[in-house]
Short mmCIF file of C-alpha atoms in Angstrom, two decimals:
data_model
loop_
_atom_site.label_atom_id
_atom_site.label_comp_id
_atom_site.label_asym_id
_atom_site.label_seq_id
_atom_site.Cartn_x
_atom_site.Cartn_y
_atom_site.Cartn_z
CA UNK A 175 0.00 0.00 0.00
CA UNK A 176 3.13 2.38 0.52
CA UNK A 177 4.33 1.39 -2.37
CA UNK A 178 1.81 2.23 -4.54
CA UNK A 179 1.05 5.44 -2.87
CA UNK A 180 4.86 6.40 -3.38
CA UNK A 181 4.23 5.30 -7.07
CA UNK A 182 0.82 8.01 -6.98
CA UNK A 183 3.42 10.93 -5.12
CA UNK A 184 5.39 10.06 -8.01
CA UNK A 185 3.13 10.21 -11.37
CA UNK A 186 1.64 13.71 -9.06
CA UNK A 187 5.17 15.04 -9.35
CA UNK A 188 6.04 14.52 -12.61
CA UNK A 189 2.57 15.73 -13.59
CA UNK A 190 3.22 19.30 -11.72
CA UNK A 191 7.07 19.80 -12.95
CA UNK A 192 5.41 18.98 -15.92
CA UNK A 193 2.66 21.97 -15.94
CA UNK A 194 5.43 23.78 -14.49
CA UNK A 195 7.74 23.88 -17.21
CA UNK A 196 5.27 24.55 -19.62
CA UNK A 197 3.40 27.32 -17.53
CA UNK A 198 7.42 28.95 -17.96
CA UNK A 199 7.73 27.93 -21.72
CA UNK A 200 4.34 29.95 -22.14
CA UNK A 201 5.66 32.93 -20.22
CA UNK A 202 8.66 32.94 -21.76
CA UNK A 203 6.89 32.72 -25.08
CA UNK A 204 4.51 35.92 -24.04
CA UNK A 205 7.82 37.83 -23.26
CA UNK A 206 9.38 36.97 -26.79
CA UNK A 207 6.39 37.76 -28.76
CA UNK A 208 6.38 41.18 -26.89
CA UNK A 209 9.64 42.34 -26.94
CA UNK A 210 9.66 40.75 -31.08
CA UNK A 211 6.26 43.34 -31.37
CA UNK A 212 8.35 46.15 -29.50
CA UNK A 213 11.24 45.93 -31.35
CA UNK A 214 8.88 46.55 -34.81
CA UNK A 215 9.37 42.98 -35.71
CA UNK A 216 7.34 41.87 -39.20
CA UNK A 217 4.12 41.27 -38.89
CA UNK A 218 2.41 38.28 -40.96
CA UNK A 219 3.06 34.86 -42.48
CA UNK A 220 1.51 31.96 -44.52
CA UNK A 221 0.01 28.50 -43.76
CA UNK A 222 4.05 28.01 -42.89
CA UNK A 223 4.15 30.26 -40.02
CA UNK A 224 4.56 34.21 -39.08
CA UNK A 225 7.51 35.79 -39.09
CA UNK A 226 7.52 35.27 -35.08
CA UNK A 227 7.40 31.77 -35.63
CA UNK A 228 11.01 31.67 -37.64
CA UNK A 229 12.00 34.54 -35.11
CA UNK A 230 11.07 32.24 -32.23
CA UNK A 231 12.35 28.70 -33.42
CA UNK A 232 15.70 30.19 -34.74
CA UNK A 233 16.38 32.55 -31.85
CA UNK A 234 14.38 31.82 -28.87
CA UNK A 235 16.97 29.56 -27.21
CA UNK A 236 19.17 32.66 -27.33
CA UNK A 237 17.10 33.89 -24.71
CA UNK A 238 16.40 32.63 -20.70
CA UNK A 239 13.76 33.61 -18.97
CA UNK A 240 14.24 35.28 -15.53
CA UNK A 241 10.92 34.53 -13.77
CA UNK A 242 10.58 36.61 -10.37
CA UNK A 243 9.76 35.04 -7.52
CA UNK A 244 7.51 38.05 -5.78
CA UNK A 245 4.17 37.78 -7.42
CA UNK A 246 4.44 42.17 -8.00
CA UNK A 247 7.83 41.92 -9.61
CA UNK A 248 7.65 41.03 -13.60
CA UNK A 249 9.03 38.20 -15.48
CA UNK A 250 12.10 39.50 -17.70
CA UNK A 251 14.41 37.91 -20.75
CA UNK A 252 17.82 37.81 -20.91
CA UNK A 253 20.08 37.46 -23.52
CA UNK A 254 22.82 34.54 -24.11
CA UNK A 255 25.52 34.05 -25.86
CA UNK A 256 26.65 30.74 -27.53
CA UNK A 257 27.83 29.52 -24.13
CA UNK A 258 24.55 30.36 -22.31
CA UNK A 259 25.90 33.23 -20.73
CA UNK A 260 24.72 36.43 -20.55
CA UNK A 261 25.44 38.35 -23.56
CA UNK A 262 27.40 41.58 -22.36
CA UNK A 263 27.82 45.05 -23.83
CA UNK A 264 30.38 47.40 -25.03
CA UNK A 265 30.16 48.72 -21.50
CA UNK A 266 30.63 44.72 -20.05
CA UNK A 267 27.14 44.97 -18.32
CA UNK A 268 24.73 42.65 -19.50
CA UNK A 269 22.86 43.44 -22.74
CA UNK A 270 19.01 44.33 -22.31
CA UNK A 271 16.67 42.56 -24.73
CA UNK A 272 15.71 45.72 -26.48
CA UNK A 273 19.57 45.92 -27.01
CA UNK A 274 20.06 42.46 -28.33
CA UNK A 275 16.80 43.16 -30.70
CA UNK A 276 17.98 46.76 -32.10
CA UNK A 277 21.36 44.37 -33.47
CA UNK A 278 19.65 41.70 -34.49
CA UNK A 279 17.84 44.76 -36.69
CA UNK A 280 21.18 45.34 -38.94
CA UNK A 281 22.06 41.05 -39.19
CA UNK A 282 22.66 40.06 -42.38
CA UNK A 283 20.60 36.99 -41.58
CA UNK A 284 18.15 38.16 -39.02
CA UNK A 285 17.65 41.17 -40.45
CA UNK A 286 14.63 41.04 -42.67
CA UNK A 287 12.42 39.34 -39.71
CA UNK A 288 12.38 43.22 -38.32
CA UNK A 289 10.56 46.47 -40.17
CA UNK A 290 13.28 48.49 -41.64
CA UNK A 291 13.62 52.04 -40.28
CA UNK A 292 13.77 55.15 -42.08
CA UNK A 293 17.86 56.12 -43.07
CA UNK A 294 19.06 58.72 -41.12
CA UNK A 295 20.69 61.45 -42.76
CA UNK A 296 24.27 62.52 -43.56
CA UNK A 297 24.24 64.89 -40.98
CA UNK A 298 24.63 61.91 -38.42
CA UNK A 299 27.29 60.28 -40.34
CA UNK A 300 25.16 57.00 -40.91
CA UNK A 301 23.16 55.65 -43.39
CA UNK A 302 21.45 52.46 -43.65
CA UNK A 303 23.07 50.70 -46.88
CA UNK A 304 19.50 49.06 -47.25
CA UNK A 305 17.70 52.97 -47.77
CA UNK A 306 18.34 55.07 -50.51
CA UNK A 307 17.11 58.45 -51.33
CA UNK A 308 15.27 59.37 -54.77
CA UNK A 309 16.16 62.60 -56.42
CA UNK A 310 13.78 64.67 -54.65
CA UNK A 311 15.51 63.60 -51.43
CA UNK A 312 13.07 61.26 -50.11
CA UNK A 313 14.18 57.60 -48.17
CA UNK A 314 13.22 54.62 -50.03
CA UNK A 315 12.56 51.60 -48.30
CA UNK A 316 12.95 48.51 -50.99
CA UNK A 317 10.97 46.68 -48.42
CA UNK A 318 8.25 48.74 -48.40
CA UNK A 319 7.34 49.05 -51.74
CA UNK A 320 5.84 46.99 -54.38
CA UNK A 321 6.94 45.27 -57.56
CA UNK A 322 5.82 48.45 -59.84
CA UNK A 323 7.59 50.77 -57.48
CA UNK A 324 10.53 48.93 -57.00
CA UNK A 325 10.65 48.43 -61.29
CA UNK A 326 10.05 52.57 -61.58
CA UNK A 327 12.46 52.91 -58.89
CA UNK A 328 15.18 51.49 -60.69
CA UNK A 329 15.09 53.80 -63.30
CA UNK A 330 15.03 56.74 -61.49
CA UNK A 331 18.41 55.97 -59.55
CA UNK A 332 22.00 57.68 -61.01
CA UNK A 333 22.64 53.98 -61.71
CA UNK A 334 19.88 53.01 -63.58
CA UNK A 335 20.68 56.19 -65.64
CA UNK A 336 23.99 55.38 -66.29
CA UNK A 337 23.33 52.30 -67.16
CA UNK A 338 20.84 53.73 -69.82
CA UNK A 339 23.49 55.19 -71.48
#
């Protein structure tokens, strides 16, 4: 009778680390989808899956969740590196998610699951290779625009001229 009442403890201990880890995998997959939504990340997908899905099953181990253990304090990610340490800064403080988001912005892989922002100008010394301006100075976004504009486009660059020629 102990024995099978140990056996019962058992199965009702499994069952709860169970729920447990999936009550954390579902929090940590609330804080993902958030801070993917914050950071402008693309919105949409097919019968395959969103962008969030690709975003999540590529990159989603790169982040631990740090669940707090007063019920007022909130849940927060944290970035790892390869090792499963915390990623750190320039600064050698840990990197904040937002952070770890804004780089995966400019990736050459991860890049395109994000909205691309407008260029800044000269002024700042940066431009995003990605933007261009027309000749009446306004920032094109290649992603933003449609086959037709993207076609017209091309023929209004200096290139496309030259290349007329």
């Amino acid at each position: 009778m102990e024995e099978a009442s140990a056996k019962k403890v058992a199965a009702v201990a499994a069952e709860r680390d169970a729920a447990a880890s999936l009550v954390m995998q579902l929090r940590k997959e609330r804080l993902l989808e958030r801070a993917f939504s914050e950071a402008e990340g693309r919105t949409g997908g097919d019968l395959h899956g969103t962008f969030f899905d690709v975003f999540k099953g590529q990159l989603g181990a790169s982040f631990r969740l740090n669940a707090s253990k007063d019920s007022n304090a909130s849940d927060c990610l944290e970035p790892l590196d390869a090792q499963g340490q915390p990623l750190l800064g320039d600064d050698g403080r840990p990197l904040s998610t937002a952070d770890f988001l804004d780089q995966l912005r400019i990736h050459p892989v991860y890049g395109f699951l994000f909205q691309q922002r407008g260029a800044m100008t000269m002024g700042s010394g940066v431009i995003n290779p990605g933007l261009t301006a027309n000749p009446y100075g306004e920032v094109l976004n290649p992603q933003s625009m449609s086959a037709t504009e993207l076609y017209r486009a091309s023929f209004a660059s200096p290139t496309a001229k030259k290349r007329a020629l």
